[in-house]
PDB file of C-alpha atoms in Angstrom:
ATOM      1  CA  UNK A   1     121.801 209.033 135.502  1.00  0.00           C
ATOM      2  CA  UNK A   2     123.793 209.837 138.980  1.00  0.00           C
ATOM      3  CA  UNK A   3     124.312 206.493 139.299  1.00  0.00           C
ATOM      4  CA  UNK A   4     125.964 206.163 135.906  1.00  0.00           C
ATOM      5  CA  UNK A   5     128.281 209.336 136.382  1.00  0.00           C
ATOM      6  CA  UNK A   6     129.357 207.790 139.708  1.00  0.00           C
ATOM      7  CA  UNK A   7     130.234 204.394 139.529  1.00  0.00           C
ATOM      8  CA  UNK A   8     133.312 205.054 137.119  1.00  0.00           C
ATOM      9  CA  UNK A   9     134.940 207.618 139.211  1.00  0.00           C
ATOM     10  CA  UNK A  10     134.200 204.918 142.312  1.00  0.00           C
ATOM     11  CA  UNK A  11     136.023 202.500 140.227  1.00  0.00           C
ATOM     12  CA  UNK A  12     139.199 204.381 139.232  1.00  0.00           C
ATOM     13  CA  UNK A  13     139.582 205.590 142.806  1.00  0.00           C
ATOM     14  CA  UNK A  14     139.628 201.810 143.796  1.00  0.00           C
ATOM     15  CA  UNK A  15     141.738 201.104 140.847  1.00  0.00           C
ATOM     16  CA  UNK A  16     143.914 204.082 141.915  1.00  0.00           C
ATOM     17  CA  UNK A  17     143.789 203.124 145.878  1.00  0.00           C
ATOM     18  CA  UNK A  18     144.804 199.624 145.014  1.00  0.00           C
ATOM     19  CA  UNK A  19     147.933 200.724 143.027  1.00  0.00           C
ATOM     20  CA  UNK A  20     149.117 202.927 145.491  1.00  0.00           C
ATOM     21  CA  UNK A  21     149.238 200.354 147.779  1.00  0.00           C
ATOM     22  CA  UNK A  22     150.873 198.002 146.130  1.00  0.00           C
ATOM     23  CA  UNK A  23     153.605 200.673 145.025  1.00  0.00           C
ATOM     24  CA  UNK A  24     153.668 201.576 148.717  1.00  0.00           C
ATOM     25  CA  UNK A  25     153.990 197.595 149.603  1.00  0.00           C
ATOM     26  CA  UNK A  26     157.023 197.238 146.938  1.00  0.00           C
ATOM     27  CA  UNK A  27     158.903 200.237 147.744  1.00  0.00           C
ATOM     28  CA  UNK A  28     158.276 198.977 151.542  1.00  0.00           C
ATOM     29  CA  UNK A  29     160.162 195.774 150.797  1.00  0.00           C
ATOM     30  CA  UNK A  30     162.718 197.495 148.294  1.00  0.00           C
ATOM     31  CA  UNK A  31     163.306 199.401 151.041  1.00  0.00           C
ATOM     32  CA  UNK A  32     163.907 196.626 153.616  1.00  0.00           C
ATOM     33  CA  UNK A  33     166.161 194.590 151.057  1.00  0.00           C
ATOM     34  CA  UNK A  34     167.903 197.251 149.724  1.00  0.00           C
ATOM     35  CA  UNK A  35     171.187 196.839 151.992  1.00  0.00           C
ATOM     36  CA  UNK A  36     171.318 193.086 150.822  1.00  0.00           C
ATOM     37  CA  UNK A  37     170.364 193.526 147.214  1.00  0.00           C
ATOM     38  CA  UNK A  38     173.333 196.038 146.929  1.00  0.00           C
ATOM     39  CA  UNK A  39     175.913 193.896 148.990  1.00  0.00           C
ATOM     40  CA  UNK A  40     175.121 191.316 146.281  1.00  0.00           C
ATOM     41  CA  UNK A  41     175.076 193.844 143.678  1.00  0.00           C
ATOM     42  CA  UNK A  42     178.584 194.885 144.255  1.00  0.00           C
ATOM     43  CA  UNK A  43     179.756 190.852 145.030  1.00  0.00           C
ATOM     44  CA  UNK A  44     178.828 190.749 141.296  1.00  0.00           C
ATOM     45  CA  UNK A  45     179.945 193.441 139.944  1.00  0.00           C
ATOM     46  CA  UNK A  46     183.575 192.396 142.124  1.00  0.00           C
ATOM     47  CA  UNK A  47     183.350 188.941 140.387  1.00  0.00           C
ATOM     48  CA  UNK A  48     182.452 190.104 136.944  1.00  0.00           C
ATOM     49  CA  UNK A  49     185.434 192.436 137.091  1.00  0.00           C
ATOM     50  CA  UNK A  50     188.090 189.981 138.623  1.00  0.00           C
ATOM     51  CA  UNK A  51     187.028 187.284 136.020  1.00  0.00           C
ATOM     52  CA  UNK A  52     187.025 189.995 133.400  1.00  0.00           C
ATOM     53  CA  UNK A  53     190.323 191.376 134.681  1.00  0.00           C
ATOM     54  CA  UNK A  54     192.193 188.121 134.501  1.00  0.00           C
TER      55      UNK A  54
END
């Protein structure tokens, strides 16, 4: 009966453990990129406009 009540709150807490860490993980490597993705961001947006503004 212990047993039973247990093993799902063991399982969400791994569930829960494994998300955060791959949230951490990706908000890591958002973090890293984030000066590139927005240079290339804006080259776009700078392209989009000139071609647009033509």
């Amino acid at each position: 009966m212990i047993h039973q009540e247990v093993s799902p709150l063991v399982n969400i807490n791994n569930i829960v453990h494994i998300f955060m860490k791959k949230v951490f993980t990706y908000s890591y490597i958002l973090e890293r990129n984030f000066w590139r993705i927005s240079v290339n961001t804006l080259q776009c947006i700078h392209i989009f406009s000139s071609i647009y503004f033509l």
